[in-house]
mmCIF file of C-alpha atoms in Angstrom:
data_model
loop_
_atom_site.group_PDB
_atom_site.id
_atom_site.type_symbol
_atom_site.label_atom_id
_atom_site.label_comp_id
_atom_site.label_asym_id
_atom_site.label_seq_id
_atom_site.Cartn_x
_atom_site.Cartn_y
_atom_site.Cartn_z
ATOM 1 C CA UNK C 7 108.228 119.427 125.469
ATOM 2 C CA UNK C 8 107.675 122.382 127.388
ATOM 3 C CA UNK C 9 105.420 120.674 129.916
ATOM 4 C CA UNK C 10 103.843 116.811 130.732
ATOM 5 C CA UNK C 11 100.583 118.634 129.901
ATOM 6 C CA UNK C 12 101.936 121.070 126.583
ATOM 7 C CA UNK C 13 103.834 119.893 123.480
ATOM 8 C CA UNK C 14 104.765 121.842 120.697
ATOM 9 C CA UNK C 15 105.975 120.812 117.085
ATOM 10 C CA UNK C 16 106.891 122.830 114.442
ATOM 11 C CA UNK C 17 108.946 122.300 111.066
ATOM 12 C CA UNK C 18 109.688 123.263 107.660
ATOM 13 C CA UNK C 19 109.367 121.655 104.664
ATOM 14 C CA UNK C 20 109.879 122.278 101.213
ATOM 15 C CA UNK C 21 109.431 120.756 97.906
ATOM 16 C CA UNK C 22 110.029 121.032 94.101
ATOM 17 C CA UNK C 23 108.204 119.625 91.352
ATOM 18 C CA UNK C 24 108.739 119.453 87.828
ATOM 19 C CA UNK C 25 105.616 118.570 85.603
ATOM 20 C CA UNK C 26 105.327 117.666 82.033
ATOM 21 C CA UNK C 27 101.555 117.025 80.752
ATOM 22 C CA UNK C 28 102.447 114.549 78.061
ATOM 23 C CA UNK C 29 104.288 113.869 75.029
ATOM 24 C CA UNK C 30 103.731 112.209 71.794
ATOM 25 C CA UNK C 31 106.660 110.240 70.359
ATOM 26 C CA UNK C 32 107.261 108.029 67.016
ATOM 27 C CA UNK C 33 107.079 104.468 67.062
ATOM 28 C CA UNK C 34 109.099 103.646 64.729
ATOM 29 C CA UNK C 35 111.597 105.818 61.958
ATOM 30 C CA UNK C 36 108.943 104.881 59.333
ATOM 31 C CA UNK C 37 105.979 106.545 61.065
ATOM 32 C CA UNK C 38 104.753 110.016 59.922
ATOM 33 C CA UNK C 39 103.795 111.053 63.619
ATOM 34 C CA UNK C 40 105.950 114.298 64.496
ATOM 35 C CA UNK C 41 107.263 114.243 67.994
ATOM 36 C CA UNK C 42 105.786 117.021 70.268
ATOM 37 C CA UNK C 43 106.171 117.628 74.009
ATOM 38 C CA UNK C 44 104.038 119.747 76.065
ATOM 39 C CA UNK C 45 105.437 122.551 77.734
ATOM 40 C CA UNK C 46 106.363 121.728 81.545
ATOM 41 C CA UNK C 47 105.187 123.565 84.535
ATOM 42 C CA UNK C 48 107.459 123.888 87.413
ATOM 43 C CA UNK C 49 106.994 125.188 90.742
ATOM 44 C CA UNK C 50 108.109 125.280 94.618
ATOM 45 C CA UNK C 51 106.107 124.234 97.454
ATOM 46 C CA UNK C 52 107.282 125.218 100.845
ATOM 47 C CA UNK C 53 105.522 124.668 103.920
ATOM 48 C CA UNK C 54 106.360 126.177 107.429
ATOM 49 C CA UNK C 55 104.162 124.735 110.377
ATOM 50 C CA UNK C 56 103.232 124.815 114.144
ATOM 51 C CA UNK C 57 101.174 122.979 116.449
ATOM 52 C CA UNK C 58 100.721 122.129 119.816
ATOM 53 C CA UNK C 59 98.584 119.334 122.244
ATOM 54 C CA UNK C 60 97.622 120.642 124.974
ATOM 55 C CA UNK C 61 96.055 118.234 127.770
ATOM 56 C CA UNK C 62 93.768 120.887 130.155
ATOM 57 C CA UNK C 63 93.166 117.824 132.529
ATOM 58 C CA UNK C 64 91.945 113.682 132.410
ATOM 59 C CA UNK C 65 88.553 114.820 130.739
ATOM 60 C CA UNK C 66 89.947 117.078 127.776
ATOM 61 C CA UNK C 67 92.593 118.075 125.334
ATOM 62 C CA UNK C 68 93.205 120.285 122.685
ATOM 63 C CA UNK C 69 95.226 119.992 119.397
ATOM 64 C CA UNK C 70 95.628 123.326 117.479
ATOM 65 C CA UNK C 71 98.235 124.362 114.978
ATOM 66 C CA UNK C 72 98.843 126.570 111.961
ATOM 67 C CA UNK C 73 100.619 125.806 108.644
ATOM 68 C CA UNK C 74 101.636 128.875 106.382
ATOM 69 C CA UNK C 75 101.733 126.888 102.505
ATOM 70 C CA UNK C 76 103.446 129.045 100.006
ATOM 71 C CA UNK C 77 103.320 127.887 96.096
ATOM 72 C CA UNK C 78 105.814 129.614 93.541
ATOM 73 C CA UNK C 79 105.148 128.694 89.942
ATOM 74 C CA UNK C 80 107.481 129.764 87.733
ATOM 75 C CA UNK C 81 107.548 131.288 84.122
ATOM 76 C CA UNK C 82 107.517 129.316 80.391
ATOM 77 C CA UNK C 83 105.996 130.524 77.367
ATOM 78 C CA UNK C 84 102.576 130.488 77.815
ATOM 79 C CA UNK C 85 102.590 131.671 81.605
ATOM 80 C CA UNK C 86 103.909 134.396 83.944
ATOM 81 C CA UNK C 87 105.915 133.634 87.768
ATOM 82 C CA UNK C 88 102.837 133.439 90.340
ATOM 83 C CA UNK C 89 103.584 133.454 94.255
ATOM 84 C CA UNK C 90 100.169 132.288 96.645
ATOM 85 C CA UNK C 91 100.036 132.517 100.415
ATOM 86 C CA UNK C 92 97.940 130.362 102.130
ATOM 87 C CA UNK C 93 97.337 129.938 106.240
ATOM 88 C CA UNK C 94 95.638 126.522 107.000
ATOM 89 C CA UNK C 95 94.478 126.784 110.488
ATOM 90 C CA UNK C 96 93.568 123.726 112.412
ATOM 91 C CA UNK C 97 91.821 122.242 115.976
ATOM 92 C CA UNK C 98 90.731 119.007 117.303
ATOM 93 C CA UNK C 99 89.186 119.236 120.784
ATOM 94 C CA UNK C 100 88.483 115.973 122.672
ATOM 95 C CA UNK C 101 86.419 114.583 125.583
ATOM 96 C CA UNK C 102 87.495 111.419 127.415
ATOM 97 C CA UNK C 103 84.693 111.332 130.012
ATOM 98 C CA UNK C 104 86.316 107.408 131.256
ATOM 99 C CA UNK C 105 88.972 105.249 130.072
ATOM 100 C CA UNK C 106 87.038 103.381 126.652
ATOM 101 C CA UNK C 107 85.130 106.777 125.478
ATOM 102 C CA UNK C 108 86.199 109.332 123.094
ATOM 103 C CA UNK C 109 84.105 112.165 121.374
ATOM 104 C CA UNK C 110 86.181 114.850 119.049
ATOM 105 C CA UNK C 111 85.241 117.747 117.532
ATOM 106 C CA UNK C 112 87.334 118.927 114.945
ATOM 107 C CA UNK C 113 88.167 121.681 112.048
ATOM 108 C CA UNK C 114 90.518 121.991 110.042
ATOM 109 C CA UNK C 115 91.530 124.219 106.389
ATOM 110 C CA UNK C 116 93.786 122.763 103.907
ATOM 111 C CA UNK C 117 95.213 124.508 100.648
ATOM 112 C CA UNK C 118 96.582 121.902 97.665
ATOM 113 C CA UNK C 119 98.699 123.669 95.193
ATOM 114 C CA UNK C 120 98.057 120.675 92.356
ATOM 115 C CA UNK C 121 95.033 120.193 90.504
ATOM 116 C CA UNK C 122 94.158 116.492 89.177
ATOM 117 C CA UNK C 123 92.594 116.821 85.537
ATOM 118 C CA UNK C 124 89.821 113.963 84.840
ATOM 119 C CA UNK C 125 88.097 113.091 81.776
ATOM 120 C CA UNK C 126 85.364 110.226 82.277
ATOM 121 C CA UNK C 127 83.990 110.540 77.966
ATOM 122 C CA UNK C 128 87.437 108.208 76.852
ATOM 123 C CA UNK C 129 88.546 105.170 77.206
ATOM 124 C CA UNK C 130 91.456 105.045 78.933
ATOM 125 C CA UNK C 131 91.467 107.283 81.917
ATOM 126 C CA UNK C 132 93.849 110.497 81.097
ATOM 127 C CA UNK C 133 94.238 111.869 84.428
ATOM 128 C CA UNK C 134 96.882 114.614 84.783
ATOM 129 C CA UNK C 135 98.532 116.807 86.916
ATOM 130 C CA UNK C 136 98.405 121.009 86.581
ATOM 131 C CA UNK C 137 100.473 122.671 89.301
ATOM 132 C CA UNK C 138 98.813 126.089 90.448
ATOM 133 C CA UNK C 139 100.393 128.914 88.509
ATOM 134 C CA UNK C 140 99.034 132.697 86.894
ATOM 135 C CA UNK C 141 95.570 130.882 85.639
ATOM 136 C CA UNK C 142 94.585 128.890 88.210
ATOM 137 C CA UNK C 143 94.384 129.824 92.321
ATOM 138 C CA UNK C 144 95.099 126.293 94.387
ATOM 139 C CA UNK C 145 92.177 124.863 95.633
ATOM 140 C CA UNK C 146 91.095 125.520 99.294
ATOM 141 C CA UNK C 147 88.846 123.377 101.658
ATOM 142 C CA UNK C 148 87.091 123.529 105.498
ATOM 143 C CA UNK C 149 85.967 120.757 106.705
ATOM 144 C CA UNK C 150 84.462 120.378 109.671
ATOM 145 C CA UNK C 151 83.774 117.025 112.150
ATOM 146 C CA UNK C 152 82.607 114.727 114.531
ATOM 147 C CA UNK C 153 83.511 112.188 116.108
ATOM 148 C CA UNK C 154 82.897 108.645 118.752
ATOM 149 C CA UNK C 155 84.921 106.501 120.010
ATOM 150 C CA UNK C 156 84.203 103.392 121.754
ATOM 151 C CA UNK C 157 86.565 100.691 123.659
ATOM 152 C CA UNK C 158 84.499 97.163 124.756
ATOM 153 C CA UNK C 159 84.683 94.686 126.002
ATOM 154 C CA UNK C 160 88.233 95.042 128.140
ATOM 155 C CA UNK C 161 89.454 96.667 124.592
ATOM 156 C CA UNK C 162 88.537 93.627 122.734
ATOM 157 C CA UNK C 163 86.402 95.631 120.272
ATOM 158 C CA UNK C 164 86.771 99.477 119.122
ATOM 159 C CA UNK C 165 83.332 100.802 117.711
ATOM 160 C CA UNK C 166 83.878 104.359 115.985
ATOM 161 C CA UNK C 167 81.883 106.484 114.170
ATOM 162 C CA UNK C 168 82.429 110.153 112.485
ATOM 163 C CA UNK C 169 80.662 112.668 110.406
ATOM 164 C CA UNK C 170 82.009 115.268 108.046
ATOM 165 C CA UNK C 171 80.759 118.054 106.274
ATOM 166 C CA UNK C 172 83.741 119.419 103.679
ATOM 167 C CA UNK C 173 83.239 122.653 101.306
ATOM 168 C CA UNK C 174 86.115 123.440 98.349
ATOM 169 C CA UNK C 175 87.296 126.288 96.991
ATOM 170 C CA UNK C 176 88.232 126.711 93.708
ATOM 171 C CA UNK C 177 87.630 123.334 92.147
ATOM 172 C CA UNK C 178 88.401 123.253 88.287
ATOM 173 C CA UNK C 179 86.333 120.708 85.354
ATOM 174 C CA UNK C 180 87.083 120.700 81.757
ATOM 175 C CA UNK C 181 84.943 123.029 80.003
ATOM 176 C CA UNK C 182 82.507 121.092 77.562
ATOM 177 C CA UNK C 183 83.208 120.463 74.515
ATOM 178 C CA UNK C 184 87.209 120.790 75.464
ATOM 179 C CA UNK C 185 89.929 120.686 74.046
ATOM 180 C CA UNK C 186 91.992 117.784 75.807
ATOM 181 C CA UNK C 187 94.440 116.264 73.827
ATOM 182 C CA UNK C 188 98.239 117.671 73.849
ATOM 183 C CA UNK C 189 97.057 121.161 74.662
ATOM 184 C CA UNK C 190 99.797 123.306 75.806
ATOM 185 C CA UNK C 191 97.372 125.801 77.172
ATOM 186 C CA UNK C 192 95.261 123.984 78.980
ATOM 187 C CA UNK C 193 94.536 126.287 82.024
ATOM 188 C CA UNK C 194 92.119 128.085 78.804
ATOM 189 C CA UNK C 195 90.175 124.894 78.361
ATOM 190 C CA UNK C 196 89.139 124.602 82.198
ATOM 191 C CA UNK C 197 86.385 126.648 84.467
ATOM 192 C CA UNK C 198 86.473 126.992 88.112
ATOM 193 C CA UNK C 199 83.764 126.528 90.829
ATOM 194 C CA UNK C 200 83.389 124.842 94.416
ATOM 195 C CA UNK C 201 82.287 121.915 95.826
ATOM 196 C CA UNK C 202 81.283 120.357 99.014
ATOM 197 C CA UNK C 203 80.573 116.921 100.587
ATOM 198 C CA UNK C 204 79.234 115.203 103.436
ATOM 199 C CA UNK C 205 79.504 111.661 104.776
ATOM 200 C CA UNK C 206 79.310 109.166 107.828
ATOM 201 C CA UNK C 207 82.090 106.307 108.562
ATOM 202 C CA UNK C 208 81.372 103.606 110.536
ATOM 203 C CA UNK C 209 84.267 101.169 111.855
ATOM 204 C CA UNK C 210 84.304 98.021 114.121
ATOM 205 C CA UNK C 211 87.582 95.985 114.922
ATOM 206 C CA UNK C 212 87.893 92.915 117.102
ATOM 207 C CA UNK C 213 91.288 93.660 118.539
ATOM 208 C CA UNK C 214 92.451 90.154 120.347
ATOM 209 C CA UNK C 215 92.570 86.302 120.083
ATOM 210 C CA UNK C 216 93.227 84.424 117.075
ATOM 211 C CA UNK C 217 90.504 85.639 114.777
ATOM 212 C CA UNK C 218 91.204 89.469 114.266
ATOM 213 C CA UNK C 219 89.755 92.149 111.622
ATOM 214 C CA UNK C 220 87.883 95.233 111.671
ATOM 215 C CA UNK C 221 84.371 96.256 109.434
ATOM 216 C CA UNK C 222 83.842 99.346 107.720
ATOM 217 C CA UNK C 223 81.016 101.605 105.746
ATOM 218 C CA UNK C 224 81.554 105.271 104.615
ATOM 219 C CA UNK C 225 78.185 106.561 103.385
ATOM 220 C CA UNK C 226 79.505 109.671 101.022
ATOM 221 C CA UNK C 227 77.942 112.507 98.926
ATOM 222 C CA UNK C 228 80.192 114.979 96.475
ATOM 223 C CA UNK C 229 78.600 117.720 94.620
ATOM 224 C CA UNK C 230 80.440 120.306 91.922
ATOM 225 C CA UNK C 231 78.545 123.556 91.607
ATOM 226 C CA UNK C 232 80.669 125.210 88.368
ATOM 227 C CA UNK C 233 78.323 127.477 86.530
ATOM 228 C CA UNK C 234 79.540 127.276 82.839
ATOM 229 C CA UNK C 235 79.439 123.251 82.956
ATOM 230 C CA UNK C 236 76.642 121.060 83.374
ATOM 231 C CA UNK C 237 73.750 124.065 82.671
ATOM 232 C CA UNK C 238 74.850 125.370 85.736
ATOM 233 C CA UNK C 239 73.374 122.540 87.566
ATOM 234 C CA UNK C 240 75.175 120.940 90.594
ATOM 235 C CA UNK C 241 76.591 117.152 89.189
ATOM 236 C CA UNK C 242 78.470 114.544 90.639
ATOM 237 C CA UNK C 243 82.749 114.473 90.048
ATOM 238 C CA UNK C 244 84.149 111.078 89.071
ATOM 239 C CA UNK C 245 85.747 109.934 92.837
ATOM 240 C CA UNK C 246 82.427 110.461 94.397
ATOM 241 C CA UNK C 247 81.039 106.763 95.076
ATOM 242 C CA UNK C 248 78.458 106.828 97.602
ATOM 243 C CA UNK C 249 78.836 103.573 99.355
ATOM 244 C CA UNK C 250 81.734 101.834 100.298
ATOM 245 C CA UNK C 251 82.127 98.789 102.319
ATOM 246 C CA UNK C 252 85.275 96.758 103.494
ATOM 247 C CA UNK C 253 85.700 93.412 105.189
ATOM 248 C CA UNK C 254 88.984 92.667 106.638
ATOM 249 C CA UNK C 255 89.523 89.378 108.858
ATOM 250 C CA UNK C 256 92.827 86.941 109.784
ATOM 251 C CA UNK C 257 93.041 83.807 111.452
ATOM 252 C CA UNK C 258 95.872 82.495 112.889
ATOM 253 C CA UNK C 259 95.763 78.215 111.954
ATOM 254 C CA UNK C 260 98.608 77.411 113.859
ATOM 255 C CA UNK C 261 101.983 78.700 115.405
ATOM 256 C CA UNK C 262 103.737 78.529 111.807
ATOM 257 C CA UNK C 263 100.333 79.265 109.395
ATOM 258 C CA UNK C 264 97.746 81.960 109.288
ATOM 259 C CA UNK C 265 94.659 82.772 106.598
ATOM 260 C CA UNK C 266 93.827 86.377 105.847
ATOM 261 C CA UNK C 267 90.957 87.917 103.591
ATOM 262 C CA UNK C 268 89.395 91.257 102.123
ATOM 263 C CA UNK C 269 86.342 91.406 100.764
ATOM 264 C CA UNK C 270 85.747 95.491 99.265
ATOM 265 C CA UNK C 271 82.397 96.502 97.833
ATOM 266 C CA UNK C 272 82.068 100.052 96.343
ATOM 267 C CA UNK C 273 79.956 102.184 94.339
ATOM 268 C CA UNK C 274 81.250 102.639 90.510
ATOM 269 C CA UNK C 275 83.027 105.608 89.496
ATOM 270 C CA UNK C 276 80.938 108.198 87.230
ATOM 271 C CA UNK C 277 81.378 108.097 83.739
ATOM 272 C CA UNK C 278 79.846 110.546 80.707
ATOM 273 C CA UNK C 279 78.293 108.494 78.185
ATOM 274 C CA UNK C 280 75.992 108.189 75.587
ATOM 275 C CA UNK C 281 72.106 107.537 76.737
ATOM 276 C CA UNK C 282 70.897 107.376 72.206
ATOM 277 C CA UNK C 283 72.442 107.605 69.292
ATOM 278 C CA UNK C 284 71.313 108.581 66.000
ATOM 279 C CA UNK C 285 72.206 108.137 62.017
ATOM 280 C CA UNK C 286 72.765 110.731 59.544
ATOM 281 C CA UNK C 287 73.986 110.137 56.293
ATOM 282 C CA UNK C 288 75.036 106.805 57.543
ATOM 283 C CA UNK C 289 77.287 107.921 60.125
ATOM 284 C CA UNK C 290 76.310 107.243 63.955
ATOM 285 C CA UNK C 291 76.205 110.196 66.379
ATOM 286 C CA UNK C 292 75.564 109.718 69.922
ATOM 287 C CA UNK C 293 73.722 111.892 72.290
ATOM 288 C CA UNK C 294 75.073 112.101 75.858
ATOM 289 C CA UNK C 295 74.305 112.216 79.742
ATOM 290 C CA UNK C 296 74.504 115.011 81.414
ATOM 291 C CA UNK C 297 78.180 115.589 83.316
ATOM 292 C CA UNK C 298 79.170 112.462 84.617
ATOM 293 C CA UNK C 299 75.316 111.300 84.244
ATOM 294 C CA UNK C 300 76.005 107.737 84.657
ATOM 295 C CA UNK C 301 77.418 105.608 87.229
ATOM 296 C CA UNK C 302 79.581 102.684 86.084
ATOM 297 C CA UNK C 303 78.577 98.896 87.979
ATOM 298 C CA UNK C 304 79.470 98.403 91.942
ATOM 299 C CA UNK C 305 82.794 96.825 92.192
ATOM 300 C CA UNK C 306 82.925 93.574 94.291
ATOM 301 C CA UNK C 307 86.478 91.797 94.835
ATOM 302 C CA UNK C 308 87.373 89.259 97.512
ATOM 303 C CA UNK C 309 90.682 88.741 98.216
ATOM 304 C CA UNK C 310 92.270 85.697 100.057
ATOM 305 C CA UNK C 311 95.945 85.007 101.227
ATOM 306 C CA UNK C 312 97.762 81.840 103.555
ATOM 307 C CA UNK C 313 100.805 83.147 105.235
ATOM 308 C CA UNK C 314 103.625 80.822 106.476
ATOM 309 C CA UNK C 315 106.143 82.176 108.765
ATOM 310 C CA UNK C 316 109.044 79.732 109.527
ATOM 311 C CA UNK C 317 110.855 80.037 113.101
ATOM 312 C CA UNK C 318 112.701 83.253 113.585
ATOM 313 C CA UNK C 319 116.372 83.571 113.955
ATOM 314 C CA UNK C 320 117.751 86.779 115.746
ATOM 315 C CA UNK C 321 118.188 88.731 113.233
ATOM 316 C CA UNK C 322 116.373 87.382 110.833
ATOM 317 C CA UNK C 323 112.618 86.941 109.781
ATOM 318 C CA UNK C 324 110.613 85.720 107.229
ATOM 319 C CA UNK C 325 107.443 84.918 105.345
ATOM 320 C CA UNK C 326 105.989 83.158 102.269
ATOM 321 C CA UNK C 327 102.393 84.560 100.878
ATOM 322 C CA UNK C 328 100.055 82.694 98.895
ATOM 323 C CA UNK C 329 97.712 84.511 97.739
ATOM 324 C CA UNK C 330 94.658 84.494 95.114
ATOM 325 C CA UNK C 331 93.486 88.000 94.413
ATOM 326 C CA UNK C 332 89.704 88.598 92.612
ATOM 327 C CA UNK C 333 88.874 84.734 93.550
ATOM 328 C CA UNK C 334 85.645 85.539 92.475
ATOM 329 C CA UNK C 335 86.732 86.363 89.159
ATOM 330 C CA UNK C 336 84.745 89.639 89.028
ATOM 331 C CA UNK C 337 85.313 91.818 85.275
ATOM 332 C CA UNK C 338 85.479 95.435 87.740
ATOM 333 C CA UNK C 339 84.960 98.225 85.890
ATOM 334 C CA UNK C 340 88.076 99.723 84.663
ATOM 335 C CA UNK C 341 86.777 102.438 81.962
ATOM 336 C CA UNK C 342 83.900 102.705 79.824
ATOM 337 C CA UNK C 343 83.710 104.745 76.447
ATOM 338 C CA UNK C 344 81.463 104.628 73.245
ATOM 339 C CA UNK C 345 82.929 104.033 69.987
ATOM 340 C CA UNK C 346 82.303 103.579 65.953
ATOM 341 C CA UNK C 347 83.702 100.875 64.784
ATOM 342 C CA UNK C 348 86.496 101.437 62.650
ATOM 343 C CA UNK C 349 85.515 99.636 59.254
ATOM 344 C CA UNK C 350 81.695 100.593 59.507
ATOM 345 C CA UNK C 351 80.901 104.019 60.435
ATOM 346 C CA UNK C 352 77.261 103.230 60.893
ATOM 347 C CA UNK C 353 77.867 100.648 63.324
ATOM 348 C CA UNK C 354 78.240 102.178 67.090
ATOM 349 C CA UNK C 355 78.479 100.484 70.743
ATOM 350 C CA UNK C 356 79.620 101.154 74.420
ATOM 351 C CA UNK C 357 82.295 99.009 76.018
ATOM 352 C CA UNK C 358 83.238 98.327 79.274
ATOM 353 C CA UNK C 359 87.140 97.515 80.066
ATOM 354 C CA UNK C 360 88.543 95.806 82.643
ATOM 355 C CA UNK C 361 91.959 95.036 83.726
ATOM 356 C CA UNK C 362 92.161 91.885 85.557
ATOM 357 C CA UNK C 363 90.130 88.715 86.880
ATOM 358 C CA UNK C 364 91.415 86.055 89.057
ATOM 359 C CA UNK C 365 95.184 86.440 89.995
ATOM 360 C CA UNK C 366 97.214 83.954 91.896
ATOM 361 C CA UNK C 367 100.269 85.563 93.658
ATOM 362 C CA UNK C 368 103.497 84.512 95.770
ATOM 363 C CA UNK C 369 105.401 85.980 97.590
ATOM 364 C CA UNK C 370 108.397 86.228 100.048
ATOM 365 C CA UNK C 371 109.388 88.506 102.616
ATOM 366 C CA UNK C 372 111.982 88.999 104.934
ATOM 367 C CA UNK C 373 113.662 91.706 107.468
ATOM 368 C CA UNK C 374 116.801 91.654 109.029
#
């Protein structure tokens, strides 16, 4: 604290991760499945950081800081030692023009030194993680936004609103046609691009009293530009769902007993599936979308929970949870893949999976 008006933090922090792919293993001494493990990928993260909040006067303040990310991947047998240097500057600047009003302007530049790896053609989702290392730069992103903030009502309600606009550096996508499954050189089987998005959030809480909650809607739009997939046409990635809207609210019944509920409604993820399909020589081919061509159904789940909370010792405190998750019973998209079926090759369908409908739950907690 070098001031009432200047404050200054800085740290270090550093990390190490070990990473193995996958592995295939027998099921039993009978099976004629030879064990295999990928080869792992390890590397070390370190992080040193400053920043400081600066308050000019009772109208405006300024955030700023710098982090210096460093990523050291080391060597196995398919890769050489890589060391990347990254600075990831950063600034808010806000303007309180009375007590209840906010409006921020902010920037900000992030590095992350481990790539996620999604497939949307299979079944099962078979996300993994690749560290950055010789083949592949980390990813990079600037994102720039703005922001409103609004206290009402005596601070009974806070109304906010902010836009973003985000652009990525070296993104990565499976190449088509890839080669997925227990590859030890995967970093061969993947291109690299950029990306940007844009979107709007909207939020409303009601702060006080015994009904409390908050509303919220993100209006969101994701676009990969990678010029060996897709034609070299801009396509959607799998996380980017357009619309998403959330519904929190609790009431409190009595002194003892209180009712609490989410309700979540969200575009589907997008998926790359067959749009025809076709026989020759009585074998069923398929014809697909375009990259991630098709978006899976909305996903709608309300939630609902009654907690009890006895009378509190001193040092003790408690709380049973009843609570019915999905009560709608909703079948949410999980995954969705195309398939032959296995006794009749002519014979072809698409599936959706889910994982869950209605769930009862209890629970207790307690703290001491």
């Amino acid at each position: 604290y070098v001031s009432n008006r200047l404050r200054i933090k800085s740290g270090l922090n550093l990390e190490y991760f070990s990473t193995k792919p996958g592995q295939i293993d027998k099921a039993s001494e009978s099976s004629n499945i030879i064990p295999y493990v990928m080869e792992s990928r390890k590397s070390l993260e370190s992080v040193l950081y400053s920043e400081l909040q600066l308050t000019l006067n009772s109208l405006w303040r300024i955030n700023g800081g710098i982090r210096l990310s460093g990523n050291y991947s080391f060597s196995n047998a398919y890769l050489k030692e890589k060391l990347y240097l990254n600075p990831e500057p950063r600034f808010e600047l806000q303007f309180a023009p009375d007590k209840t009003t906010t409006y921020s302007l902010s920037g900000i530049v992030t590095t992350q030194n481990m790539h996620l790896l999604s497939n949307s053609s299979i079944g099962i989702p078979s996300d993994i993680w690749v560290p950055a290392n010789e083949k592949l730069k980390p990813s990079s992103s600037l994102q720039i936004s703005l922001g409103y903030k609004k206290n009402l009502s005596n601070n009974q309600y806070t109304f906010s609103a902010e836009g973003y606009y985000k652009n990525m550096r070296n993104i990565i996508d499976y190449k088509d046609n890839a080669n997925i499954f227990m590859n030890n050189t995967i970093e061969e089987q993947l291109e690299k691009g950029w990306a940007d998005s844009y979107g709007l959030e909207l939020y409303l809480a009601k702060n006080n009293g015994p009904a409390t909650g908050w509303i919220s809607y993100t209006f969101s739009k994701a676009t990969n530009h990678i010029n060996a997939v897709n034609n070299g046409e801009g396509y959607a990635p799998v996380y980017d769902r357009p619309h998403d809207f959330k519904m929190f609210g609790t009431y409190q019944l009595t002194n003892k007993w209180s009712v609490s509920s989410t309700f979540t409604l969200r575009s589907g993820m997008n998926v790359t599936m067959p749009i025809s399909h076709y026989m020759y020589q009585g074998s069923a081919f398929f014809e697909y979308t375009k990259r991630n061509g098709y978006r899976a159904p909305m996903f709608r789940q309300l939630d609902v929970a009654f907690t009890y909370r006895p009378e509190s010792k001193k040092r003790w405190k408690s709380e049973w949870v009843f609570g019915v998750m999905n009560v709608l019973n909703r079948k949410n998209v999980f995954s969705m893949y195309a398939g032959r079926d296995r006794l009749l090759v002519g014979k072809s369908g698409a599936y959706k999976m889910y994982l869950h409908g209605i769930m009862p739950s209890v629970s207790y907690n307690f703290k001491f």
